[in-house]
Short mmCIF file of C-alpha atoms and ligand atoms in Angstrom, two decimals:
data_model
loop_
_atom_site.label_atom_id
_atom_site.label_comp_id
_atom_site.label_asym_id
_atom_site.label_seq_id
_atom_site.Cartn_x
_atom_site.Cartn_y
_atom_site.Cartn_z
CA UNK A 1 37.54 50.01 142.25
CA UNK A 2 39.95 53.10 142.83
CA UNK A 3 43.24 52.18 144.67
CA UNK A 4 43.98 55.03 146.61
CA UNK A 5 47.94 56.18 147.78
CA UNK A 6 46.59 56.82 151.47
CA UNK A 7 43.25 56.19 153.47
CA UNK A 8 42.87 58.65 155.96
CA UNK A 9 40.13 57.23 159.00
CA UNK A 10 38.95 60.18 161.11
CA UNK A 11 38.31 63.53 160.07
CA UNK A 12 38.73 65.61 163.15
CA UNK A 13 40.85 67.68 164.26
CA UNK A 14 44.59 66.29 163.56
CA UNK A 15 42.54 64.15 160.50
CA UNK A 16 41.35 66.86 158.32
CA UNK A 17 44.99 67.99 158.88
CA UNK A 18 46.72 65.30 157.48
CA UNK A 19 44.19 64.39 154.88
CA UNK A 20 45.19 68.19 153.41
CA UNK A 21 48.91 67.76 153.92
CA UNK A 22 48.83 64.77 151.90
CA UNK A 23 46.57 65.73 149.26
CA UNK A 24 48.64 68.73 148.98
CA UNK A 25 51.64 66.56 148.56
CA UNK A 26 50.11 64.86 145.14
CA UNK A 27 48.86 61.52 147.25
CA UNK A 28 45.60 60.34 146.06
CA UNK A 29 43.61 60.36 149.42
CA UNK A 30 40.24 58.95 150.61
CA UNK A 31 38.96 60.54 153.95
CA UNK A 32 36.80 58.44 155.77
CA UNK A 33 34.48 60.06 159.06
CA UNK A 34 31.90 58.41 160.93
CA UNK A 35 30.02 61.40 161.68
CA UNK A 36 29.04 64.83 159.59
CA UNK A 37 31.67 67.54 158.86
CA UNK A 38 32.63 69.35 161.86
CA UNK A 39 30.78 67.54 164.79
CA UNK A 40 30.46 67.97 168.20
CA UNK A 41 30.95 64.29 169.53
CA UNK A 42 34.46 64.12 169.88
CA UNK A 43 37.43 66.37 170.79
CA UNK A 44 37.26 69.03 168.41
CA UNK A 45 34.42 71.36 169.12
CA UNK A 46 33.03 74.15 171.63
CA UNK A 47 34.57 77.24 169.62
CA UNK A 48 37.90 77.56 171.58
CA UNK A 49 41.45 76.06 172.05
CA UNK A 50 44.16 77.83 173.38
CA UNK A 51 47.66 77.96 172.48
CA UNK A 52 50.59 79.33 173.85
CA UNK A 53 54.46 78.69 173.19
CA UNK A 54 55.70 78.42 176.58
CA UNK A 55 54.97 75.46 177.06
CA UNK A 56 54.99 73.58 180.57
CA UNK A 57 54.01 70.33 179.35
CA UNK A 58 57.86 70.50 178.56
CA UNK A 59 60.27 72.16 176.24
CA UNK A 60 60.84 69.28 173.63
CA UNK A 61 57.21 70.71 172.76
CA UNK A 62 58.24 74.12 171.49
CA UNK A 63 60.22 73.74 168.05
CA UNK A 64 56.96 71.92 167.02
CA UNK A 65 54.37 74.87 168.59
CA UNK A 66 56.96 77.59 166.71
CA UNK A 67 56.24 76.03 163.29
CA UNK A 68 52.59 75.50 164.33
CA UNK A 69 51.87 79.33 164.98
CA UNK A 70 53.37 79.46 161.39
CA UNK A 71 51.26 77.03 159.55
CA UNK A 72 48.06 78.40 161.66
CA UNK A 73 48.86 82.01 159.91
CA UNK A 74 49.27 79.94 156.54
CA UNK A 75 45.70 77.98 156.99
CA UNK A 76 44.66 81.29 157.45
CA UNK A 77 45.79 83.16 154.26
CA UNK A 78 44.95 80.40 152.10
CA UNK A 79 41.45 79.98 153.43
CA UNK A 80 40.41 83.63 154.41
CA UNK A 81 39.01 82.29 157.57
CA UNK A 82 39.75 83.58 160.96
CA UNK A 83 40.97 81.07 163.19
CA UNK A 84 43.95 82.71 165.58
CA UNK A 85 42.99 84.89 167.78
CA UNK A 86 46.06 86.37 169.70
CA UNK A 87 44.92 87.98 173.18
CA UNK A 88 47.94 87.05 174.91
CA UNK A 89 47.98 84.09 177.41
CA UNK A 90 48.64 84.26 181.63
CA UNK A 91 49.62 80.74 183.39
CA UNK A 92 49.41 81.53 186.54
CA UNK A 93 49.78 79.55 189.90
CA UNK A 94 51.80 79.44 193.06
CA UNK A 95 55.77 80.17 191.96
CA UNK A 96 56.82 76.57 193.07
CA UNK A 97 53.85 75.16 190.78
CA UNK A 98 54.30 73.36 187.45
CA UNK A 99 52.19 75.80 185.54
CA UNK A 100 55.01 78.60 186.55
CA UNK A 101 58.06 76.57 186.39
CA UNK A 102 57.63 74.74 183.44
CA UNK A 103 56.30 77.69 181.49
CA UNK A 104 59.19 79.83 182.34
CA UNK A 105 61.57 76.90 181.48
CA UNK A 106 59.94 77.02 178.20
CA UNK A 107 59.95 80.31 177.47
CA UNK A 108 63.23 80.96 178.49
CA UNK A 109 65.58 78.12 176.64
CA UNK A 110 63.65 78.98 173.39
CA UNK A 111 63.71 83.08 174.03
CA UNK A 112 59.54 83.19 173.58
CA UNK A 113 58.83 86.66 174.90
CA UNK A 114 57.23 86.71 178.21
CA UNK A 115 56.98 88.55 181.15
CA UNK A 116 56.72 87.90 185.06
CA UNK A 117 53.63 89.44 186.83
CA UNK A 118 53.60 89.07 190.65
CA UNK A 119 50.39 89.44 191.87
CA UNK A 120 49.82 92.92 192.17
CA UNK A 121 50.79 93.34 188.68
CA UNK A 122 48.11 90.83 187.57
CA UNK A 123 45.49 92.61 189.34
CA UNK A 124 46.52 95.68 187.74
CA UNK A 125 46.47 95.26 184.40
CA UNK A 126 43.88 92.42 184.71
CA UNK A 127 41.03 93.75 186.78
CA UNK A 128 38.73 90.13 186.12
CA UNK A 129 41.36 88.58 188.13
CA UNK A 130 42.12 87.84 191.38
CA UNK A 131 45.26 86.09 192.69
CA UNK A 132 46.23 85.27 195.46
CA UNK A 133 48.65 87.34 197.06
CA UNK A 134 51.53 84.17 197.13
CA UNK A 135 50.90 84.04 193.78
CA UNK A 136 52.48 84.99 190.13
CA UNK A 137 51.97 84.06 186.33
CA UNK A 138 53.66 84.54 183.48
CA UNK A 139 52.57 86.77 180.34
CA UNK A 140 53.11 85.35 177.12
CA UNK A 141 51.77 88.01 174.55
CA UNK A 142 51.75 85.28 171.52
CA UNK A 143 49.43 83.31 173.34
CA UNK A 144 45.73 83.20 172.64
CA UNK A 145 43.36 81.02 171.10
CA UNK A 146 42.64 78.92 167.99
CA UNK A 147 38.87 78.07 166.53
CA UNK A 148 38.28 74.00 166.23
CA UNK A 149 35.59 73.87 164.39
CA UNK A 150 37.06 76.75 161.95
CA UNK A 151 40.04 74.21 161.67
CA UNK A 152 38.58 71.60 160.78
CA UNK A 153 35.92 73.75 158.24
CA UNK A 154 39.93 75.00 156.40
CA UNK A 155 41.49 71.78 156.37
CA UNK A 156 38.31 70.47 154.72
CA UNK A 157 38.31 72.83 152.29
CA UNK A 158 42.18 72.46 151.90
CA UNK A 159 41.77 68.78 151.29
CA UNK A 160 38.68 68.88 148.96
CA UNK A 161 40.56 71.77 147.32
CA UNK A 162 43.63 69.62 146.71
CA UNK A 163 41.64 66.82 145.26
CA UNK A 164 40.86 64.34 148.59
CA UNK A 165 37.68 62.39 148.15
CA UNK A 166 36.09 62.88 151.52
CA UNK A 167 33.23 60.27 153.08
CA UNK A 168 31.21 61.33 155.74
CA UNK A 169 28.87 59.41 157.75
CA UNK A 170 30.80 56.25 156.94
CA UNK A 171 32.07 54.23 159.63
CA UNK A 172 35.04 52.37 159.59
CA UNK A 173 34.24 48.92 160.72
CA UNK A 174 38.00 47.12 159.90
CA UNK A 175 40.95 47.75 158.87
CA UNK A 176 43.87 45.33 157.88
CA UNK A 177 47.38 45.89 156.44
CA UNK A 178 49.46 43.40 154.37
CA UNK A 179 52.97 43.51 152.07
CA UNK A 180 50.88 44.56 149.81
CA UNK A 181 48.93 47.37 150.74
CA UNK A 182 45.98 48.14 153.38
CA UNK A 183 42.12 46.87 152.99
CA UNK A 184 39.57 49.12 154.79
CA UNK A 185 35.88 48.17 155.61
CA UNK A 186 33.20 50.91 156.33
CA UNK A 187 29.27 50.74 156.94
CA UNK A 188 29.08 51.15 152.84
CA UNK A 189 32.12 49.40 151.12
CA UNK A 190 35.48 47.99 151.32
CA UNK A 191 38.42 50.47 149.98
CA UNK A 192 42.15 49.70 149.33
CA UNK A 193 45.01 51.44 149.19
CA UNK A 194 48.91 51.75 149.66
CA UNK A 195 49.00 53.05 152.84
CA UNK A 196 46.99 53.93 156.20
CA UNK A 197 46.62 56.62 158.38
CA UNK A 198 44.50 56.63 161.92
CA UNK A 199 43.47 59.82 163.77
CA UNK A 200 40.85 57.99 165.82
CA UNK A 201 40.16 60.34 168.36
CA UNK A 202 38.75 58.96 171.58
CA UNK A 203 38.26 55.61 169.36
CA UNK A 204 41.32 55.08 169.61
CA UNK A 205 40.84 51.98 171.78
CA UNK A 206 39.00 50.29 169.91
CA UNK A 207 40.52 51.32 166.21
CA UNK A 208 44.06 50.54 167.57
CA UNK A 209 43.58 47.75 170.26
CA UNK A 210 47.18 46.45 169.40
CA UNK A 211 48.90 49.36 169.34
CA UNK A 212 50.06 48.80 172.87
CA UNK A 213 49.24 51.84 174.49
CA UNK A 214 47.02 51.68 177.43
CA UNK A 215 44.85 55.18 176.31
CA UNK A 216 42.18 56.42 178.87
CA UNK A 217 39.49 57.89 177.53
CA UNK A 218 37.96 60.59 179.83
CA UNK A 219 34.97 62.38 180.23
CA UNK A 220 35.07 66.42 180.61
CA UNK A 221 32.79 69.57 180.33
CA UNK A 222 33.30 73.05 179.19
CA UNK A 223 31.20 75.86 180.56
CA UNK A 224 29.92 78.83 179.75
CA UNK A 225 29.21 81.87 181.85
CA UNK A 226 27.89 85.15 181.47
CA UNK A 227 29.55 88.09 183.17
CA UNK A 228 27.02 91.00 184.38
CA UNK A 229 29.67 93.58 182.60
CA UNK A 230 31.20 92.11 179.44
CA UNK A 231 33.33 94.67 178.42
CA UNK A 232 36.16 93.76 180.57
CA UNK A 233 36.20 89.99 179.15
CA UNK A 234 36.28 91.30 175.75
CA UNK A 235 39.56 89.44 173.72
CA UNK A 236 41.08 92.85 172.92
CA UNK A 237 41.17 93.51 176.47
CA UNK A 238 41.34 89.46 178.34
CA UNK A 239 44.14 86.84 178.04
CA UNK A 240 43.18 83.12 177.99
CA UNK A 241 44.49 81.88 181.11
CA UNK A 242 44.98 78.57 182.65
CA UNK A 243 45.90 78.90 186.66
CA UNK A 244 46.97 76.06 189.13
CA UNK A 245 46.01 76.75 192.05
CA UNK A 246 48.04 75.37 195.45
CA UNK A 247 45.93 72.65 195.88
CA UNK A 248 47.34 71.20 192.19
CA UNK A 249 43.51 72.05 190.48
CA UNK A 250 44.41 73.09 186.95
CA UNK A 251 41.42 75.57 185.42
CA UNK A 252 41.49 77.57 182.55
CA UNK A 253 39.59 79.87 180.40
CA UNK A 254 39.07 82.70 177.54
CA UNK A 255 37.91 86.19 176.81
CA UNK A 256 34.27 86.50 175.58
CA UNK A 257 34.49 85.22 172.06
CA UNK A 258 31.27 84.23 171.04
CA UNK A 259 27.47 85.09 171.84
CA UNK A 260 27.50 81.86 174.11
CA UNK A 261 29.32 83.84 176.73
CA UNK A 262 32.58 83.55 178.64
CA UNK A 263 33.93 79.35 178.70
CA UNK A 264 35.69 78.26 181.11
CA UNK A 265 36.65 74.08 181.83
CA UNK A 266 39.00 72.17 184.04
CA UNK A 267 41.87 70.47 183.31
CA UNK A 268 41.89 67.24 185.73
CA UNK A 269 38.60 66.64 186.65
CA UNK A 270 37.58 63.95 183.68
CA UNK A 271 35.81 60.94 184.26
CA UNK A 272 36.96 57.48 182.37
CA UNK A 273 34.67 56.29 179.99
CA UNK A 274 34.25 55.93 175.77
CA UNK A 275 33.39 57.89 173.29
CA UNK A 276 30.38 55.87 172.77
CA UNK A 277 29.04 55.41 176.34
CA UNK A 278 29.52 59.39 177.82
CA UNK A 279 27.11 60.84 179.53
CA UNK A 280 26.68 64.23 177.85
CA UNK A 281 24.66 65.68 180.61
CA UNK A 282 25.84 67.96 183.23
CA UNK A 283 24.99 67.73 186.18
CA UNK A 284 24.36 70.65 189.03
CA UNK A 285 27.26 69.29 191.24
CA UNK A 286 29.32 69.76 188.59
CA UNK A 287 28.55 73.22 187.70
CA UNK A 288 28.59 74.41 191.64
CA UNK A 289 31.94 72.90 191.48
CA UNK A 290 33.68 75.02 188.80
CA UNK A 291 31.74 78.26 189.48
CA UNK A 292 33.40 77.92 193.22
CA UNK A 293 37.11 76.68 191.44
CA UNK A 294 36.85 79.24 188.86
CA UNK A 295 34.72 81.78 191.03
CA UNK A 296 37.60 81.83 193.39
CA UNK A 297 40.03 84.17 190.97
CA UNK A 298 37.49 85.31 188.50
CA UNK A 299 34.63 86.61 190.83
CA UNK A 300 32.81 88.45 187.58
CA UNK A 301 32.33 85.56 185.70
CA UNK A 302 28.54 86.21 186.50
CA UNK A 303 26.02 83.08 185.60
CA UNK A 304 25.74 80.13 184.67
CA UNK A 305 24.45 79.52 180.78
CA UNK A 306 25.14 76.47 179.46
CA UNK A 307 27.76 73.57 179.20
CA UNK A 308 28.87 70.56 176.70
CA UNK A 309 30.61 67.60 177.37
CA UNK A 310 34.14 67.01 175.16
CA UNK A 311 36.63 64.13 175.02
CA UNK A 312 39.98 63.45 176.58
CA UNK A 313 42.20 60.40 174.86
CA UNK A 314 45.25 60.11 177.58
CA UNK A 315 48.24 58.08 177.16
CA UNK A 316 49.95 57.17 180.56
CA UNK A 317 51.92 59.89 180.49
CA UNK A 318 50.08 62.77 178.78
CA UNK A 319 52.64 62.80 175.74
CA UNK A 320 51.25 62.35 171.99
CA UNK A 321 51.59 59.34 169.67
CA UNK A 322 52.64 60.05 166.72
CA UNK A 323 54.62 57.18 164.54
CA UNK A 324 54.16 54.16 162.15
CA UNK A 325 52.72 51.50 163.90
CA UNK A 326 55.44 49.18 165.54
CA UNK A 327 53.61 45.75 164.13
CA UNK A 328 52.16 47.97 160.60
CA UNK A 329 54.76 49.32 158.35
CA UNK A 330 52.25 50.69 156.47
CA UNK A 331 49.71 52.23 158.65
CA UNK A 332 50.79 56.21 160.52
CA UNK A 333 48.89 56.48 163.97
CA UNK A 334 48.36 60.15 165.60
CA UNK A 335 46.31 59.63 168.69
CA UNK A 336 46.45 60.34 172.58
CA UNK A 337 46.51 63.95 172.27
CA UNK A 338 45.92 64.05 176.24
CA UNK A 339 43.75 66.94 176.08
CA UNK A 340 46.22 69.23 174.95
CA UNK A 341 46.40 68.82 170.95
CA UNK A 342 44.74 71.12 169.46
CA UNK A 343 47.52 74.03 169.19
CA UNK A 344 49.06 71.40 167.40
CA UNK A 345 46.78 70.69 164.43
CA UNK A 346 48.63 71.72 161.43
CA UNK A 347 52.12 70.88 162.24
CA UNK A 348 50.77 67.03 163.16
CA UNK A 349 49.18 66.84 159.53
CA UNK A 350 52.73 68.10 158.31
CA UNK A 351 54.31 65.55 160.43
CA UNK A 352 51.94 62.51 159.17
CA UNK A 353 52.43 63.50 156.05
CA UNK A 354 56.35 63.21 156.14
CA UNK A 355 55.62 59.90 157.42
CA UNK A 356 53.66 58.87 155.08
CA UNK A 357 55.51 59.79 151.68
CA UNK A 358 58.93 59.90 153.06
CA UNK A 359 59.10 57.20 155.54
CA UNK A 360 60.69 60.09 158.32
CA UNK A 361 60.38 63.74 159.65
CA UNK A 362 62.62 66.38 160.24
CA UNK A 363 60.23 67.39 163.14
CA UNK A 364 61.50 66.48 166.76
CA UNK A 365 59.11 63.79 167.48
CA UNK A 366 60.91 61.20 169.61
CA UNK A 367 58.72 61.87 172.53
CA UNK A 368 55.63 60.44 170.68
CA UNK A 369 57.01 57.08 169.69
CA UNK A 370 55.20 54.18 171.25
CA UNK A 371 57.40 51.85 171.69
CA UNK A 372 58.00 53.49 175.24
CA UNK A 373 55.41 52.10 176.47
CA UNK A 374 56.52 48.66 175.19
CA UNK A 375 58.48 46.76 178.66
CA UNK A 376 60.64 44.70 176.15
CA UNK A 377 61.46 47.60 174.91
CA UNK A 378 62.14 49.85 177.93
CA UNK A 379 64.71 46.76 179.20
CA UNK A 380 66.79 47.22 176.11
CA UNK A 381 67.39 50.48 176.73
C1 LIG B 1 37.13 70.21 176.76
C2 LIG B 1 38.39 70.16 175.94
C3 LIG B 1 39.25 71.22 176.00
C4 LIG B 1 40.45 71.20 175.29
N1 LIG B 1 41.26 72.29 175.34
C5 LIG B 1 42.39 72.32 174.61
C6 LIG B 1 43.15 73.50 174.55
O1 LIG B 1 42.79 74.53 175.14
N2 LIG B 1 44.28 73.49 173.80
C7 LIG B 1 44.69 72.38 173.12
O2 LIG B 1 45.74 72.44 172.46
N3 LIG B 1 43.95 71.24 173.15
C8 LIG B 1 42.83 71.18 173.86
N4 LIG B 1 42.04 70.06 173.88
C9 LIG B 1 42.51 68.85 173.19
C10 LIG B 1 42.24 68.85 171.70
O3 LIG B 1 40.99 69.43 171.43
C11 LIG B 1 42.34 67.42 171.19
O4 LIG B 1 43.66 66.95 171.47
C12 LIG B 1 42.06 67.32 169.70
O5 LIG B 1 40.81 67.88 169.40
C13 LIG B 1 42.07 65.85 169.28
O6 LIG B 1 41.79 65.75 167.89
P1 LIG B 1 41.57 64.32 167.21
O7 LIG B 1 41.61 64.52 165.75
O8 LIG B 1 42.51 63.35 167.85
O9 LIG B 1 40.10 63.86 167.69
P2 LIG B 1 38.68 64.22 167.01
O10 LIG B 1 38.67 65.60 166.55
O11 LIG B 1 37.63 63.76 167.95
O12 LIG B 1 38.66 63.35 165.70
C14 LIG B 1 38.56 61.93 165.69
C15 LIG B 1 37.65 61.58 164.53
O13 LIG B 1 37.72 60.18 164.25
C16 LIG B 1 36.44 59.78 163.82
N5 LIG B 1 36.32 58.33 163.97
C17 LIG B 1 36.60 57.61 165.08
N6 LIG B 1 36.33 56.31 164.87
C18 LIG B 1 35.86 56.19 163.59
C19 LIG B 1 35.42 55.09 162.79
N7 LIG B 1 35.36 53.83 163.26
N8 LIG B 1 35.02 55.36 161.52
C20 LIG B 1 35.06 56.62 161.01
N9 LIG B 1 35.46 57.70 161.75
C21 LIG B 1 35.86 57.47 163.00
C22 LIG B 1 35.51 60.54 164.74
O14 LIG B 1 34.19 60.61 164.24
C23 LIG B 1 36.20 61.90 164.82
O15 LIG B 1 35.68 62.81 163.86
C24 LIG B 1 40.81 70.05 174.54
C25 LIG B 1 39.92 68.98 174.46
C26 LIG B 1 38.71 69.04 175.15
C27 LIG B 1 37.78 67.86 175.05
#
């Protein structure tokens, strides 16, 4: 039986990441995924992402989202694939509101150009938008909008180019770790190896039950309209946006990018469930209730086409995990992306595979280390 250096469960988005990273760092690798290549039953699908450098989730974000815009040009080049598409990026929102102030903070301790657009200004050089008048957004030209499924197509072919072995429509059933190594059990056969790695998705509940982070798995939909006049919602001409509005809704959206029409989602309004219960249909409620959200600033969105449900993986408080498992030395978890991983694919495979071959990163990744969630070890603190 082959011992493998590293067994890499999940092929998604941040798995097919770090499967390549670590293949292209001489380990011997065995991907495992439960499903097909490039699938539409988790979190990485539905032909958009966007990213953006300014980031108002926080600033201790941006140092990794800088290197990430690099590696996403690199993926690129060494694929020949398309996946970046920069059409610039307006977070817009009431001044006071999160989306403004935490996007400015960003942008403005780390110098990523930007600009501040009161409302006028918007309307101006925006004409599919319609603010408020009490309310602003800032411009960040960088911004724009990544492919998933184009992702995790490259890292694939990264991997399988670097010499991963890569099993699909294999399910992991166990997984154990020991002094000596790690055992893994799937639907066909049992594989061993020196080391783990577990990108679970929204299985991350039941994968990493002892991890001791209370994940909520959550239900959401994207959308897809079609405007009566297109041109205007073309990417050369339309930002990806994402716009808080004063009652705290969060909705965002893209330029027309694909036959499918114009997408457009919500940020808060998930549903708990799991990945293997959701209901993936939509229901008319749901689509009156983002055509009058959306509707409300983007009056040409035009009609309703189609819409596909997509999966959230929360941690209490919406940071990543990213570490070696407190009770596994030998196992490196990335999970609980929170609905806002994506932009961060390639520099989390870089990441997992510093853990993994040398024990530590140079990245900034304190913020992702589960042990805060751990009370024992929140007292010592
Ligand atoms: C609607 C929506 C919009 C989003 N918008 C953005 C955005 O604009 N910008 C952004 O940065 N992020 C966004 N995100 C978040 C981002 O897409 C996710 O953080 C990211 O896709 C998570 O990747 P993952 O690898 O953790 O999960 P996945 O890509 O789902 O991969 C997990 C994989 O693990 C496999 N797996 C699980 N259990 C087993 C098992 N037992 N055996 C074998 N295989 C197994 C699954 O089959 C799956 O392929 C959005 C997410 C959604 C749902």
């Amino acid at each position: 039986m082959t011992h493998y250096d590293v067994i890499v469960i999940g092929l998604g988005g941040m798995g097919s990441a770090a499967a390549y990273r670590l293949a292209q760092r001489g380990q011997r690798v065995l991907g495992i995924d439960q499903f097909a290549p490039v699938h539409n039953l988790g979190s990485s699908h539905g032909g958009s992402r966007i990213t953006r450098q300014a980031y108002l989730e926080g600033p201790d974000y941006v140092p990794l989202l800088l290197r990430a815009h690099e590696l996403w040009d690199e993926v690129e080049r060494d694929t020949g694939r398309h996946l970046f598409t920069r059409c610039g990026g307006l977070m817009a929102g009431p001044p006071d509101s999160r989306t403004i102030t935490g996007s400015v903070l960003s942008a403005e301790k780390f110098d990523i150009p930007h600009e501040l657009l009161d409302a006028a200004e918007i309307r101006r050089r925006f004409p599919t938008v319609a603010p408020r008048d009490d309310e602003v957004a800032l411009y960040e030209p960088g911004a724009g909008f990544v492919s998933p499924e184009g992702s995790v197509a490259a890292h694939l072919q990264l991997a399988a180019r670097h010499g991963a072995e890569l099993h699909h429509e294999e399910q992991v059933f166990t997984w154990s770790t020991s002094e000596s190594g790690v055992r893994v059990g799937t639907t066909s056969s049992y594989y061993t190896a020196s080391r783990l790695v577990l990108c679970p998705g929204a299985w991350a509940p039941s994968l990493l039950a002892d991890l001791g982070v209370d994940f909520e798995v959550q239900r959401q939909v994207q959308y897809w309209f079609e405007p009566a006049d297109a041109a205007p919602f073309a990417a050369d001409r339309h930002p990806v946006y994402l716009w808080e509005t004063e009652q705290g809704d969060q909705f965002y959206g893209f330029p027309a990018h694909s036959p499918q029409g114009v997408k457009v989602a919500s940020h808060y309004a998930g549903t708990p469930c799991t990945a293997d219960t959701i209901d993936r249909r939509v229901h008319d409620d749901e689509v009156r209730a983002i055509t009058r959200l959306v509707g409300s600033r983007l009056p040409k969105l035009g009609t309703f086409r189609r819409a596909a449900t997509c999966l959230y993986t929360n941690t209490p408080d919406e940071d990543f995990v990213i570490a070696q498992h407190p009770a596994h030395p030998r196992l490196v978890v990335a999970c609980g992306f929170s609905g806002h991983g994506f932009k961060f694919v390639p520099v989390v495979g870089e990441i997992v595979a510093d853990l993994v071959v040398d024990g530590s990163t140079t990245h900034p990744i304190a913020l992702f280390d589960p042990a805060r969630f751990d009370p024992a070890g929140f007292d010592e603190r």
